[in-house]
Amino acid sequence: MTVSALTLGCKVNQYDTDRILADFAALGFTICDSGEHADIYIINTCTVTNISSKKSRQAVNKIHTQNPTAFIVAYGCYAQMEPDALKSISDIVIGTDKRGQVAKIVADIVEPTARKPPNPVKKPKRTRAYLKIQDGCDNFCAYCIVPFARGSAIKRNMQELKAEVDAIARQGNKEIIITGTQISSFGHELIELLEYIDGIKQIERIRLSSLEPTLINDAFLVAISEMPKLCDHFHLSLQSGSDAILASMNRKYTVHQFLQAAESIRRYYPKAAITTDIIVGFPNESETDFNRTLTVASEVKFAQIHVFQYSPKKGTAAATFANQINSAIKEERSKILRKLAQNLSCEFYKSHIDATLPVLFEKFQNGVWEGHTTNYLTVRVVCDKNSLENSVKMVKIAELKDNAAYGSIV
């Protein structure tokens, strides 16, 4: 029998999907590329926002409609939080409390007889590999459903992680992305793991996913700055530039602490990309609060800002807060912040014109190769070389066009 998967949401979900498919392959199932017809479809759902939940529901319904004879598996965070919404359009709903068991649960239903010999696992078509070091979250931010959807923060075993890193190196991935729902909770062992990866010859880059500002201090920066493979790209979620709103969100830092973290990063990594998430229209957000957010964003000079309009999420504390912000105000503030984000991103890209930077190439389309620098500039090169995929080349940046840097290989 054949298995195909569709992933919605974050890097953690993508990692989980890859592991589920590997488990199916080990049981003798044949893995298809996403979008190919299959006997079994796994839809890894997301519920971080109301829009995410809607998209997840629509994705399951679409696959159910297009493949009425297939066995449809709705899995993941939305399946954990609202299983009843998916029961009529899927054959089985499996929540995150059963992660690691998905393939076995499904196999026992659809193929209870003796298993076929294991199939080779298809290597994901990516130059970068995800390494999930932990799962779950204990922060309980007032707007966030993740602690309820994924449970308490749990660290993975160090030896298991090192073995997985070795496997990634053998399969040829040049970059490892350290991911998790709260990777800062990994504690001091994070440095040990990064040092181990940095020492592996085949791995050329290490990239960190979202970090909490409270993790960033001189001791942490001194340690990672001594690792030449650590990418100068730091995603610190600001969420708001107002201390009053941060406190209401139950975030564990102040604006001053965030600014100190950003300033410290700049000392050690002058060309670093600092990216962030910001929520606009959180309950009680005044015009003054919003303007403080704009001021902080301009001061930090974010390379990229993911802008989210606050939407009450059932089951979270903030959904019960008074003084919910009018949708028209949220829309207007989103437009203003997105415009600022576009300008800041443009400034960041322009600051690299005439620089020569290493680019890890990932894909080819219409005569153009595309990849990323260590600080996550999207770089495109018009090139007739047969294949640059998964190779690192030095590129001189010439211009900014279509939200990407264009240059030539030197």
XYZ file of C-alpha atoms in Angstrom:
410
model
C 0.000 0.000 0.000
C 1.107 3.555 -0.707
C 1.242 6.508 1.711
C 1.324 10.245 0.981
C 1.424 13.167 3.405
C 0.491 16.841 3.547
C 1.929 19.096 6.251
C 0.409 22.342 7.488
C 2.013 24.709 9.969
C 5.472 24.836 11.473
C 8.870 23.180 11.074
C 8.051 20.899 13.996
C 5.101 19.545 12.029
C 7.313 18.978 8.985
C 9.751 17.035 11.136
C 6.925 14.946 12.593
C 5.607 14.145 9.109
C 9.027 12.963 7.952
C 9.248 10.644 10.967
C 5.745 9.269 10.376
C 6.606 8.457 6.765
C 9.841 6.788 7.872
C 7.809 4.633 10.279
C 5.454 3.625 7.465
C 8.405 2.713 5.241
C 9.854 0.575 8.022
C 6.556 -1.340 8.103
C 6.766 -2.095 4.370
C 4.554 0.660 2.971
C 5.565 2.573 -0.175
C 6.011 6.326 0.311
C 4.711 8.660 -2.419
C 5.599 12.272 -2.987
C 3.119 14.818 -1.652
C 0.267 15.246 -4.121
C 0.613 11.803 -5.681
C -2.312 9.394 -5.539
C -2.024 7.051 -2.574
C -3.956 4.452 -0.620
C -3.357 6.315 2.646
C -3.153 10.080 3.181
C -1.699 11.643 6.312
C -2.721 15.284 6.867
C -0.627 16.826 9.647
C -2.834 19.651 10.890
C -2.170 22.976 12.599
C -4.274 25.001 15.015
C -1.992 27.850 16.112
C -4.520 30.376 14.759
C -8.174 30.190 13.751
C -7.064 30.536 10.137
C -4.710 27.574 10.583
C -7.584 25.480 11.922
C -9.767 26.452 8.974
C -7.019 25.615 6.470
C -6.461 22.259 8.160
C -10.147 21.405 7.996
C -10.305 22.463 4.344
C -7.218 20.399 3.469
C -8.655 17.233 5.021
C -12.010 17.817 3.315
C -10.363 18.410 -0.074
C -8.334 15.201 0.055
C -11.390 13.293 1.315
C -13.463 14.610 -1.614
C -10.801 13.992 -4.262
C -9.889 10.512 -2.993
C -13.099 8.900 -1.702
C -11.619 5.386 -1.630
C -8.405 6.341 0.188
C -7.844 5.959 3.929
C -7.671 9.500 5.340
C -5.713 10.167 8.544
C -6.193 13.538 10.244
C -3.262 13.985 12.611
C -1.626 16.750 14.636
C -2.494 19.777 16.718
C -5.926 20.556 15.260
C -6.781 16.852 15.443
C -5.770 16.937 19.121
C -7.824 20.007 19.974
C -10.953 19.555 17.842
C -11.248 15.914 16.781
C -15.007 16.108 16.292
C -14.551 18.671 13.506
C -12.587 16.098 11.477
C -14.390 12.821 12.158
C -16.884 13.095 9.305
C -14.204 13.829 6.686
C -11.507 11.374 7.758
C -11.281 7.664 8.540
C -9.323 8.221 11.744
C -8.349 11.216 13.867
C -5.059 10.938 15.787
C -3.884 13.665 18.151
C -0.395 14.640 19.224
C -0.779 12.531 22.359
C -0.239 9.550 20.036
C 2.827 10.930 18.257
C 5.278 8.193 17.473
C 2.424 5.680 17.122
C 0.670 6.905 13.978
C 2.066 4.383 11.494
C 1.419 1.402 13.778
C -2.129 2.530 14.597
C -2.980 2.935 10.915
C -1.171 -0.235 9.821
C -3.095 -2.338 12.344
C -6.337 -1.065 10.792
C -5.633 -1.145 7.067
C -3.155 -4.018 6.899
C -3.454 -6.252 9.959
C -1.817 -9.229 8.230
C 1.935 -9.917 8.076
C 4.033 -6.953 7.051
C 6.033 -6.739 3.852
C 9.817 -6.235 4.041
C 10.778 -2.669 5.008
C 11.015 -0.165 2.182
C 13.852 2.344 1.897
C 12.898 5.725 3.314
C 12.682 8.420 0.668
C 15.022 11.247 1.522
C 12.986 14.488 1.774
C 13.680 16.746 -1.189
C 15.395 19.415 0.861
C 18.966 20.587 1.241
C 18.240 21.370 4.879
C 17.222 18.804 7.492
C 15.162 19.462 10.606
C 16.257 18.181 13.986
C 13.517 18.357 16.616
C 15.249 18.499 19.984
C 12.157 18.850 22.167
C 8.391 19.067 22.028
C 5.697 20.789 24.033
C 5.716 24.116 25.869
C 5.314 25.304 29.454
C 5.033 29.045 28.810
C 1.243 29.296 28.511
C 1.195 32.626 26.713
C -2.325 34.021 26.990
C -3.013 33.846 23.240
C -1.421 30.456 22.513
C -3.043 27.026 22.227
C 0.253 25.137 21.723
C 0.743 23.973 25.357
C -2.718 22.403 25.194
C -2.175 20.924 21.724
C 1.325 19.517 22.292
C 1.604 19.129 26.071
C 4.404 19.991 28.492
C 7.965 20.622 27.338
C 9.903 17.367 26.999
C 13.559 17.140 25.946
C 14.786 14.377 23.680
C 17.654 12.121 24.727
C 21.081 13.516 23.799
C 22.473 10.233 22.490
C 19.403 9.721 20.338
C 19.820 13.217 18.917
C 23.510 12.679 18.162
C 22.677 9.439 16.339
C 20.083 11.301 14.282
C 22.620 14.005 13.456
C 25.020 11.303 12.225
C 22.251 9.902 10.002
C 21.523 13.349 8.572
C 25.199 13.803 7.765
C 25.292 10.435 5.973
C 22.308 11.292 3.799
C 24.067 14.410 2.527
C 22.155 17.367 3.967
C 24.420 20.428 4.216
C 22.347 22.305 6.800
C 20.613 21.276 10.016
C 17.798 23.380 11.460
C 17.385 22.986 15.208
C 13.673 23.057 15.883
C 11.097 22.438 18.594
C 8.146 24.238 20.113
C 10.268 25.761 22.901
C 13.917 24.976 22.112
C 15.139 27.364 24.795
C 13.827 24.825 27.321
C 16.618 22.456 26.223
C 18.847 24.395 28.590
C 22.631 24.132 28.829
C 22.620 20.907 26.806
C 21.813 22.971 23.716
C 25.437 24.143 23.600
C 26.679 20.553 23.888
C 24.508 19.496 20.960
C 25.545 22.464 18.812
C 29.226 21.752 19.503
C 28.717 18.140 18.440
C 27.082 19.156 15.149
C 29.726 21.818 14.527
C 32.376 19.097 14.685
C 30.834 16.977 11.917
C 32.647 17.519 8.623
C 29.710 16.815 6.301
C 27.462 19.402 7.949
C 28.265 22.921 6.760
C 25.571 24.948 8.510
C 23.583 24.952 11.738
C 20.492 27.149 11.913
C 18.460 27.839 15.040
C 14.701 28.250 14.867
C 12.716 30.483 17.218
C 14.498 31.464 20.448
C 13.268 33.269 23.521
C 14.994 36.593 24.261
C 15.787 35.399 27.780
C 18.185 32.791 26.346
C 20.366 35.458 24.743
C 23.214 36.544 27.014
C 26.972 36.936 26.715
C 27.691 33.389 27.890
C 25.408 31.919 25.210
C 26.738 34.221 22.471
C 30.388 33.599 23.384
C 29.789 29.847 23.155
C 27.996 29.865 19.789
C 30.276 32.512 18.247
C 33.097 29.984 18.550
C 31.171 27.613 16.272
C 31.946 28.614 12.670
C 28.979 26.689 11.255
C 26.351 28.485 13.348
C 24.281 30.707 11.038
C 23.953 34.404 11.832
C 20.156 34.285 11.771
C 18.197 34.679 15.005
C 14.418 34.518 15.261
C 13.302 36.252 18.468
C 9.542 36.578 18.913
C 8.772 40.121 20.063
C 4.941 39.931 19.855
C 4.565 43.515 21.153
C 6.685 46.567 21.846
C 4.584 47.484 24.898
C 5.475 46.173 28.347
C 1.824 46.356 29.381
C 0.756 44.159 26.474
C 3.663 41.744 27.001
C 2.595 41.309 30.622
C -1.003 40.740 29.560
C 0.225 38.144 27.042
C 2.148 36.405 29.853
C 5.405 36.780 27.962
C 8.434 36.300 30.211
C 10.520 39.355 29.227
C 10.292 43.140 28.968
C 10.925 45.388 25.977
C 14.228 46.435 27.569
C 15.346 42.813 27.853
C 14.411 42.203 24.232
C 16.383 45.233 23.052
C 19.368 44.130 25.126
C 19.229 40.697 23.478
C 19.124 42.239 19.995
C 22.013 44.594 20.835
C 24.085 41.696 22.160
C 23.508 39.699 18.978
C 24.696 42.651 16.887
C 27.930 42.821 18.895
C 28.828 39.247 18.056
C 27.155 39.041 14.629
C 27.134 42.489 12.973
C 25.455 41.225 9.777
C 22.959 38.987 11.547
C 19.375 38.734 10.411
C 17.104 39.229 13.402
C 13.579 38.152 12.501
C 10.451 38.176 14.620
C 6.715 37.599 15.104
C 4.389 40.432 16.116
C 0.721 40.252 17.064
C -1.390 43.343 16.397
C -4.725 44.082 18.000
C -4.245 42.087 21.199
C -6.968 42.926 23.767
C -6.430 46.366 25.315
C -3.768 47.351 22.756
C -3.995 51.137 22.543
C -2.673 53.374 19.803
C 0.225 54.193 22.126
C 0.977 50.496 22.612
C 0.963 49.942 18.848
C 3.212 52.935 18.216
C 5.695 51.539 20.750
C 5.771 48.340 18.713
C 6.564 50.333 15.572
C 9.347 52.150 17.440
C 10.920 48.908 18.686
C 10.717 47.331 15.223
C 12.482 50.326 13.702
C 15.139 50.334 16.414
C 15.954 46.624 16.048
C 15.821 46.853 12.231
C 14.274 43.436 11.792
C 15.194 41.629 8.602
C 11.723 40.092 8.510
C 8.531 40.458 10.531
C 5.719 37.916 10.538
C 2.613 39.985 11.267
C -0.413 38.320 12.857
C -3.763 39.908 13.595
C -4.930 38.738 16.991
C -7.885 36.390 16.820
C -9.435 34.924 19.990
C -8.556 31.238 20.217
C -11.020 29.094 22.143
C -9.356 27.518 25.165
C -6.800 30.299 25.710
C -6.893 32.914 28.467
C -6.912 35.883 26.089
C -10.118 34.706 24.430
C -11.939 35.706 27.626
C -10.283 39.129 27.973
C -12.389 42.281 27.849
C -11.684 45.096 25.400
C -11.233 42.981 22.278
C -10.018 45.227 19.445
C -12.260 46.074 16.507
C -11.395 44.149 13.314
C -11.109 47.347 11.260
C -8.491 48.706 13.679
C -6.584 45.428 13.559
C -6.599 45.502 9.782
C -5.333 49.071 9.655
C -2.544 48.380 12.154
C -1.552 45.260 10.219
C -1.191 47.300 7.028
C 0.986 49.879 8.774
C 3.240 47.250 10.350
C 3.530 45.225 7.124
C 4.590 48.369 5.280
C 7.272 49.043 7.890
C 8.345 45.385 7.720
C 8.709 45.631 3.931
C 10.846 48.760 4.226
C 13.075 47.230 6.909
C 13.534 44.058 4.887
C 14.444 46.111 1.824
C 17.045 48.034 3.858
C 18.527 44.778 5.120
C 18.853 43.362 1.614
C 20.312 46.572 0.203
C 23.002 46.588 2.904
C 24.420 43.449 1.250
C 24.727 44.789 -2.306
C 28.315 44.319 -3.609
C 29.030 41.790 -0.854
C 30.237 38.292 -1.745
C 28.431 35.677 0.330
C 28.190 31.868 0.553
C 24.851 30.604 -0.754
C 23.399 27.140 -0.233
C 21.384 26.444 -3.380
C 18.100 24.625 -3.013
C 15.937 24.781 -6.120
C 15.884 25.596 -9.839
C 13.052 27.173 -11.790
C 12.857 28.910 -15.180
C 16.618 29.181 -15.591
C 17.188 30.593 -12.099
C 18.841 28.885 -9.129
C 17.689 29.974 -5.673
C 19.249 29.522 -2.263
C 19.988 31.235 1.035
C 22.917 32.882 2.746
C 23.794 32.124 6.359
C 21.764 35.156 7.431
C 18.839 33.932 5.343
C 18.892 36.275 2.391
C 17.033 34.714 -0.517
C 19.553 34.773 -3.374
C 18.865 34.040 -7.045
C 21.385 33.410 -9.793
C 20.677 33.122 -13.503
C 22.796 30.112 -14.353
C 22.786 27.292 -16.901
C 24.716 24.844 -14.726
C 23.072 21.425 -14.669
C 22.768 21.254 -10.912
C 23.696 23.471 -8.004
C 21.293 21.766 -5.620
C 22.736 21.190 -2.147
C 25.991 22.956 -3.019
C 27.464 26.079 -1.446
C 28.847 28.702 -3.854
C 30.195 32.213 -3.351
C 27.876 34.779 -4.923
C 28.465 38.495 -5.432
C 25.221 40.350 -4.761
C 24.392 42.860 -7.500
C 20.804 44.025 -6.990
C 17.531 43.638 -5.151
C 14.580 42.551 -7.274
C 11.281 40.751 -6.617
C 11.998 40.482 -2.866
C 15.260 38.635 -3.459
C 18.936 39.410 -3.973
C 20.305 38.706 -7.457
C 23.947 38.061 -8.126
C 26.534 35.983 -9.927
C 28.745 33.078 -8.858
C 32.374 34.068 -8.393
